[in-house]
Tab-separated table of N, CA and C in Angstrom:
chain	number	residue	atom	x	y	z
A	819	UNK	N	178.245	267.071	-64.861
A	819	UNK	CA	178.710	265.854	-64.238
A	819	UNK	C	179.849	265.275	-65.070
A	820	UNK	N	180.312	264.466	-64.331
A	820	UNK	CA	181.934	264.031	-64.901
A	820	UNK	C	181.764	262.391	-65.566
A	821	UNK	N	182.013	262.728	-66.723
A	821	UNK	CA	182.016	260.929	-67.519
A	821	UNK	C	183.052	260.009	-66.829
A	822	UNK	N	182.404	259.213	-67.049
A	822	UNK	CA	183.424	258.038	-66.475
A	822	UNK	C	183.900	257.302	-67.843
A	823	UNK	N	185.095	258.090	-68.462
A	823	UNK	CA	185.177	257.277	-69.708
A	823	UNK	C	186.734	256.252	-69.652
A	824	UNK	N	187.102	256.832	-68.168
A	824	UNK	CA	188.596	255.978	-67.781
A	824	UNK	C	187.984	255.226	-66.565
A	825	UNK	N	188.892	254.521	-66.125
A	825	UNK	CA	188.745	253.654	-65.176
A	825	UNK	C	188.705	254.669	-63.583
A	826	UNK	N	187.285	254.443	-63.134
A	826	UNK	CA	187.507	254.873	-61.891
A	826	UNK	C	188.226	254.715	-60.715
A	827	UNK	N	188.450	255.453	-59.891
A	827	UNK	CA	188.618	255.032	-58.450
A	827	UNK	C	187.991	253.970	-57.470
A	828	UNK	N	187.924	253.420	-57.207
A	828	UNK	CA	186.966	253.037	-56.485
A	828	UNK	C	187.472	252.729	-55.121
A	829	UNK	N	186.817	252.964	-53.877
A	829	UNK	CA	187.102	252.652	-51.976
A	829	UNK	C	186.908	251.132	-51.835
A	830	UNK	N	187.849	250.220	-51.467
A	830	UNK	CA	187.324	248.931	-50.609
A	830	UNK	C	186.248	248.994	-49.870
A	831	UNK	N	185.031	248.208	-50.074
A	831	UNK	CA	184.132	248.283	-49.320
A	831	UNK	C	184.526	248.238	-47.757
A	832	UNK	N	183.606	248.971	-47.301
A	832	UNK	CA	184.270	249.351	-45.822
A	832	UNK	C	182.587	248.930	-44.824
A	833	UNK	N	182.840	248.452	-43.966
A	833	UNK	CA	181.760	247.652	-42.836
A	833	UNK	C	181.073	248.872	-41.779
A	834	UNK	N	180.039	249.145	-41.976
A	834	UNK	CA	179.215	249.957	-41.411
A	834	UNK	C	178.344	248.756	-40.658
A	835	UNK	N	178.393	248.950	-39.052
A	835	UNK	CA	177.754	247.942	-38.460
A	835	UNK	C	176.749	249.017	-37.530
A	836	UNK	N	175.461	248.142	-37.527
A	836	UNK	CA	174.207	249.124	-37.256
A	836	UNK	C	174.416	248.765	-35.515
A	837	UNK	N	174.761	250.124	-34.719
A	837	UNK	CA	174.913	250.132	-33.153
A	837	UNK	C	173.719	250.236	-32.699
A	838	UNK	N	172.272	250.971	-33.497
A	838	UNK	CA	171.496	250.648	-32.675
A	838	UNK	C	170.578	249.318	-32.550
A	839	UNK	N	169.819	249.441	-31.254
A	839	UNK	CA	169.534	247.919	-30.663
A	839	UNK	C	168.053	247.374	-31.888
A	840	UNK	N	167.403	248.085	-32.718
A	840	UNK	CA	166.898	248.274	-33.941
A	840	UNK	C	167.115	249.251	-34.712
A	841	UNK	N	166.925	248.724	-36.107
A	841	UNK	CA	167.370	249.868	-37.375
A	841	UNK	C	166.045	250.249	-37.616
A	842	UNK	N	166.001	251.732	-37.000
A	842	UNK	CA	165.269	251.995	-37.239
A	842	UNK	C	165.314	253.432	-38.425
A	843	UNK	N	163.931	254.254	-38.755
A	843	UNK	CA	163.804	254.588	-40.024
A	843	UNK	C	164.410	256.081	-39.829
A	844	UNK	N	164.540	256.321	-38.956
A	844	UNK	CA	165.532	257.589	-38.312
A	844	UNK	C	167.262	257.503	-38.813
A	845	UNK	N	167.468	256.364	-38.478
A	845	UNK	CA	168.996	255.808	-38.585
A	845	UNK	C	169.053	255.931	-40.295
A	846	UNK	N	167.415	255.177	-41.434
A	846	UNK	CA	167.678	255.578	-42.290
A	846	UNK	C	167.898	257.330	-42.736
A	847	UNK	N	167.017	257.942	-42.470
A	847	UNK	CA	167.008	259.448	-42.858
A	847	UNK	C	168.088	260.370	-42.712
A	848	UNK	N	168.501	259.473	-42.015
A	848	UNK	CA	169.907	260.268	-41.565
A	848	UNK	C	170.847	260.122	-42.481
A	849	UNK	N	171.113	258.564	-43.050
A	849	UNK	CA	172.033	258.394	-43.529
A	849	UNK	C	171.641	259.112	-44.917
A	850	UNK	N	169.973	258.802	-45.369
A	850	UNK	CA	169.686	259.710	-46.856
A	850	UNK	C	170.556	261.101	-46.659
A	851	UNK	N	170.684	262.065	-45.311
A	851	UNK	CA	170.797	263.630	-45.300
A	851	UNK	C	172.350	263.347	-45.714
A	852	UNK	N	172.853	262.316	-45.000
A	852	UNK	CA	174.436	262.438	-44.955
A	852	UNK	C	174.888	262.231	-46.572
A	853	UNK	N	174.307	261.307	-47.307
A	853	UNK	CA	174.994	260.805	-48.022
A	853	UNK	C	174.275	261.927	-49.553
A	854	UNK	N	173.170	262.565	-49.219
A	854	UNK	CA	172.981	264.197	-49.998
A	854	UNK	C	174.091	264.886	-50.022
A	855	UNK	N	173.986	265.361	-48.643
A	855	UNK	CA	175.443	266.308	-48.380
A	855	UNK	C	176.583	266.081	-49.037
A	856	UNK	N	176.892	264.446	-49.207
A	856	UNK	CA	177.951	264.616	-49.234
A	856	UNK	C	177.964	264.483	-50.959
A	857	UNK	N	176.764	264.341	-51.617
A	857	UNK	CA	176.564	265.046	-53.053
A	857	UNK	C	176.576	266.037	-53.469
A	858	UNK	N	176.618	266.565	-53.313
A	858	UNK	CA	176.094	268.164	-52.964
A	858	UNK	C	177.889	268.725	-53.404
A	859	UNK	N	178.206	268.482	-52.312
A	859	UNK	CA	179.988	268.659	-51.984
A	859	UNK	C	181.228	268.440	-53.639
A	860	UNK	N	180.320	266.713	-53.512
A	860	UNK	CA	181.138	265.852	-54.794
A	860	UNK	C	180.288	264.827	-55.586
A	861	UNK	N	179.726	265.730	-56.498
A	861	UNK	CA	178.896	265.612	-57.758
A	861	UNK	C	179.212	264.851	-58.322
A	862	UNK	N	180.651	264.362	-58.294
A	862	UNK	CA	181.346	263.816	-59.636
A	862	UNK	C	181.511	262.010	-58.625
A	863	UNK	N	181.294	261.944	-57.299
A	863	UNK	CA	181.289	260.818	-56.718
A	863	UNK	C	180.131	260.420	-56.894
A	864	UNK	N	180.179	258.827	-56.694
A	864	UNK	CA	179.029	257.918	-56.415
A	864	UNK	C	179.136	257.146	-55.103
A	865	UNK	N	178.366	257.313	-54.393
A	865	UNK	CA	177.793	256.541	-53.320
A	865	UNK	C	177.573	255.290	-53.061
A	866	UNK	N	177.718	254.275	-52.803
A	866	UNK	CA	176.943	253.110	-52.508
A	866	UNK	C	176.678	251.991	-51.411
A	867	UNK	N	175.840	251.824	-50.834
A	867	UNK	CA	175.662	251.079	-50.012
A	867	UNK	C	175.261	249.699	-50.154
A	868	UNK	N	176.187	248.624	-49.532
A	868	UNK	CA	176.079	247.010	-50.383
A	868	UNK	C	175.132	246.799	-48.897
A	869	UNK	N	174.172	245.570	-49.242
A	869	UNK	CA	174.203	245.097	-48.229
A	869	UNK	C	173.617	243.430	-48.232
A	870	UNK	N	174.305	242.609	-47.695
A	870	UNK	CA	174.414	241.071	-48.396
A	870	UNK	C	175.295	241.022	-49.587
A	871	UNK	N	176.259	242.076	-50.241
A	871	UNK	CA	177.030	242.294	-51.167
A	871	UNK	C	176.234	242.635	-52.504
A	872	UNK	N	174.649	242.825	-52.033
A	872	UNK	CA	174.224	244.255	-53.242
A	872	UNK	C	173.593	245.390	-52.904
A	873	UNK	N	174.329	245.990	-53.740
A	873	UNK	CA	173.662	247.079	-53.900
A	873	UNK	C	172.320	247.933	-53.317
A	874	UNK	N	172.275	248.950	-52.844
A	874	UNK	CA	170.673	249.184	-51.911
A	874	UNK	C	170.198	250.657	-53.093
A	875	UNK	N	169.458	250.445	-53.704
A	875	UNK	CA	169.186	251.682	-54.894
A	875	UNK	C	168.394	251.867	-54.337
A	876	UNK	N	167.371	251.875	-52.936
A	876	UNK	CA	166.615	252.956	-52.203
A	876	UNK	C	166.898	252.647	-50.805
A	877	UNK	N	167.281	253.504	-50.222
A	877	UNK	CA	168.062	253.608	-48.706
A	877	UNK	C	166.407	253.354	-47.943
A	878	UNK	N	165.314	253.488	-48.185
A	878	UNK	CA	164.047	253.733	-47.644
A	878	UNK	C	163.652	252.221	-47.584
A	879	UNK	N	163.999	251.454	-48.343
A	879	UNK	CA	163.788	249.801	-48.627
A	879	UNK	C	164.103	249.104	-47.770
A	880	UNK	N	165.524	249.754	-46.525
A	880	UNK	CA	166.356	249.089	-45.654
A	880	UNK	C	165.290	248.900	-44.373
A	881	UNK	N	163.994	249.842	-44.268
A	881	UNK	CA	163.682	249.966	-43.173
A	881	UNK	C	162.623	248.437	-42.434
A	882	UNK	N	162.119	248.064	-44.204
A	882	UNK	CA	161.448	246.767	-43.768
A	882	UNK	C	162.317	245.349	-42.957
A	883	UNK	N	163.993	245.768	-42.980
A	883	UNK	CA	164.723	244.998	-42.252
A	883	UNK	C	164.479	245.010	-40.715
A	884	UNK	N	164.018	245.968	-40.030
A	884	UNK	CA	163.861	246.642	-38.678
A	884	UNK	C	165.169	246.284	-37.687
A	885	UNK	N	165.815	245.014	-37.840
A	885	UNK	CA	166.477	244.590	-37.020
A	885	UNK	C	167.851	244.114	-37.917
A	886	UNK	N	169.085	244.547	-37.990
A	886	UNK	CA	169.919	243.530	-39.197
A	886	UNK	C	170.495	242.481	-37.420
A	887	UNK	N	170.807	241.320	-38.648
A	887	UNK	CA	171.546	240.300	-38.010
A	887	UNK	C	173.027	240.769	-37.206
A	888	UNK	N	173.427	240.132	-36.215
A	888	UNK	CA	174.131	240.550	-35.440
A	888	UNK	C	175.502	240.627	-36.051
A	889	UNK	N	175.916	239.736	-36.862
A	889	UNK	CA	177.234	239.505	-37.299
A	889	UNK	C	177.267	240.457	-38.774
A	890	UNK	N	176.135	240.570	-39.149
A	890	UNK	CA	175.616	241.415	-40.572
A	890	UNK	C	176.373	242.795	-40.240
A	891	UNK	N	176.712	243.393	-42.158
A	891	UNK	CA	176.581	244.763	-41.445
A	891	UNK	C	176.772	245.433	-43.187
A	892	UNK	N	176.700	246.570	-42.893
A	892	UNK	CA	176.220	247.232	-44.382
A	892	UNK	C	177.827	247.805	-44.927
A	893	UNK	N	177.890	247.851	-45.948
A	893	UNK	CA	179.034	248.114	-46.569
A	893	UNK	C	179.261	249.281	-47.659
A	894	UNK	N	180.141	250.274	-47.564
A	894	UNK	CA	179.704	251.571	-48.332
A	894	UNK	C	181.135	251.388	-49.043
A	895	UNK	N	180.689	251.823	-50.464
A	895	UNK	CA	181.491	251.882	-51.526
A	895	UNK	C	181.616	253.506	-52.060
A	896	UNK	N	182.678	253.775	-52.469
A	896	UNK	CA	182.749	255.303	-53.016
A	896	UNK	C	183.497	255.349	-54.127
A	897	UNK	N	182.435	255.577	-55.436
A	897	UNK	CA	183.559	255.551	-56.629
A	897	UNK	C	183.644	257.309	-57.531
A	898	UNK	N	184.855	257.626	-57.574
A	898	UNK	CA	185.141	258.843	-58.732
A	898	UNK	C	185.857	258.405	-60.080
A	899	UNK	N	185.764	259.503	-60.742
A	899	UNK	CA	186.356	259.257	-62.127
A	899	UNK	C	187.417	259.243	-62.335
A	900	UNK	N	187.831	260.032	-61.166
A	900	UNK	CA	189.972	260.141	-61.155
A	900	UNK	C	190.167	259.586	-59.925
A	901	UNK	N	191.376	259.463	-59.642
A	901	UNK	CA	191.966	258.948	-58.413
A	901	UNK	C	191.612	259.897	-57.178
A	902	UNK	N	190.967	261.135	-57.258
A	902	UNK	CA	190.610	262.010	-56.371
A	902	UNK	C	189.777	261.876	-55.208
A	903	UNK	N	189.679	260.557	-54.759
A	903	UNK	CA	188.080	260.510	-53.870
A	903	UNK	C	188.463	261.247	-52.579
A	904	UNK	N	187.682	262.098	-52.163
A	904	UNK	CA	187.467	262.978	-51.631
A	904	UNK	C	186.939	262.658	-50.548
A	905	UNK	N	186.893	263.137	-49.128
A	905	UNK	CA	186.197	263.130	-47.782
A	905	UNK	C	185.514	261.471	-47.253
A	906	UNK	N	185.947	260.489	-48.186
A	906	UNK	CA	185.544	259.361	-47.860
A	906	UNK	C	185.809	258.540	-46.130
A	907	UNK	N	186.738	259.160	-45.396
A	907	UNK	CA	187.014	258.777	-44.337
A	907	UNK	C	185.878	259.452	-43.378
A	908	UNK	N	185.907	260.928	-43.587
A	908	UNK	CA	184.204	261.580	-42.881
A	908	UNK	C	183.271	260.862	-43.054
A	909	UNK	N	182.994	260.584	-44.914
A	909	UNK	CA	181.612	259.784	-44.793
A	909	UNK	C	181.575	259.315	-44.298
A	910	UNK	N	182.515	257.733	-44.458
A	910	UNK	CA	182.128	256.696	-43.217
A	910	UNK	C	182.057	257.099	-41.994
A	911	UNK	N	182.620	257.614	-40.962
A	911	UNK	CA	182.533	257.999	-39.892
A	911	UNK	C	181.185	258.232	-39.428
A	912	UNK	N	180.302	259.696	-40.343
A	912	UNK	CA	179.026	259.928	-40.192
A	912	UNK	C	178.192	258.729	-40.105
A	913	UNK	N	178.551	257.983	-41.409
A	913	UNK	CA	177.470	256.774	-41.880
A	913	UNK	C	177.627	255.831	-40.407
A	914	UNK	N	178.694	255.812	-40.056
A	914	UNK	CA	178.775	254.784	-39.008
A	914	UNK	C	177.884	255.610	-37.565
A	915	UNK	N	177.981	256.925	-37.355
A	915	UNK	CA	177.165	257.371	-36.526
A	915	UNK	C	175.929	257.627	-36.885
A	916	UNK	N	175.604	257.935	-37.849
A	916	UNK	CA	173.942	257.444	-38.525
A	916	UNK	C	173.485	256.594	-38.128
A	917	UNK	N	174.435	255.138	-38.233
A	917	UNK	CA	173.846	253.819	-37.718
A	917	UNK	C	173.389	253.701	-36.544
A	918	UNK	N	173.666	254.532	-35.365
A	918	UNK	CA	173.654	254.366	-34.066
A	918	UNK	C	172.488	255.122	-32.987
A	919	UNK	N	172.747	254.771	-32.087
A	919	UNK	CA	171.266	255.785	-31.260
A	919	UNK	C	171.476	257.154	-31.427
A	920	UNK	N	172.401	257.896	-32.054
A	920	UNK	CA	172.967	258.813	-32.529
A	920	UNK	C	172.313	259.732	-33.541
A	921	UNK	N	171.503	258.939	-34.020
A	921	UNK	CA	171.136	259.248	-34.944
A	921	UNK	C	170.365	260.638	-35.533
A	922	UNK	N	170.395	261.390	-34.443
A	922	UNK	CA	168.659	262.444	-34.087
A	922	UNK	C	169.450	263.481	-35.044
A	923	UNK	N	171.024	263.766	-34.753
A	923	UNK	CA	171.559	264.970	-34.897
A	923	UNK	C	171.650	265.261	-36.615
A	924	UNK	N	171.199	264.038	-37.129
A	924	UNK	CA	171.223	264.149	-38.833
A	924	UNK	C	169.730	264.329	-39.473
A	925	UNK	N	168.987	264.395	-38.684
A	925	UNK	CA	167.900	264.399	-39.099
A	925	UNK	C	167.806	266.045	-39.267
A	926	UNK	N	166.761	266.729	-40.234
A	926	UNK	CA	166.729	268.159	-40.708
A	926	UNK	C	165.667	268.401	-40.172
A	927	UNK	N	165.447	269.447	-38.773
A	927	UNK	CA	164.786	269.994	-38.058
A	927	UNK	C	163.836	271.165	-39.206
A	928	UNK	N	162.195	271.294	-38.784
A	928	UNK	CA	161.980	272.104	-40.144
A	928	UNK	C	160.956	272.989	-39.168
C-alpha cells in the first residue's frame, strides 16, 4: 500500500441522492460490492462516504436509516496519494445506481 507522506488528492464531495422510494439493505450491499471492486482495482485509493458531513466507517450502519430525508443525500469522497485518482466518475455513477431500485444487478449471485 502507498504512504500518504505528501499531500493527497482529494474529489469534491459529490451528492449521491437515494432514488429508491426506501433505502433499503440491498441498495446497501450493493454499494459494499461496488465500492470492494473498486478496491480491488485501486489499493492505493480511499473511499468515503459522508453523510450529514461524516463520515460512514460501516456502510451496514446506514440501513437503520430505512428512509433518508428527501432533500438529504449521501456524499462520496475519493482520496489518492498522487494526483492520479482514477475511475472516480464510474464510481459515482455505480454508487448513484446502487442507490436506486436498480439495485439487484450489484448484488453477488452465489
Amino acid at each position: 500500500m502507498t504512504e500518504y507522506n505528501e499531500l493527497p488528492a482529494v474529489t469534491k464531495p459529490r451528492a449521491i441522492v437515494v432514488t429508491n422510494e426506501e433505502f433499503v439493505y440491498g441498495n446497501i450491499e450493493a454499494w459494499i460490492n461496488i465500492i470492494e471492486s473498486y478496491r480491488r482495482r485501486h489499493p492505493e485509493h480511499r473511499v468515503s462516504i459522508l453523510y450529514e458531513g461524516e463520515p460512514v466507517n460501516n456502510l451496514v450502519s446506514l440501513f437503520k436509516l430505512q428512509r433518508t430525508p428527501g432533500d438529504d443525500s449521501f456524499k462520496l469522497v475519493v482520496t489518492a496519494p498522487d494526483k492520479n485518482l482514477k475511475d472516480v466518475p464510474k464510481l459515482y455513477r455505480l454508487l448513484v445506481e446502487g442507490a436506486g431500485p436498480n439495485y439487484q444487478r450489484f448484488i453477488q449471485k452465489e
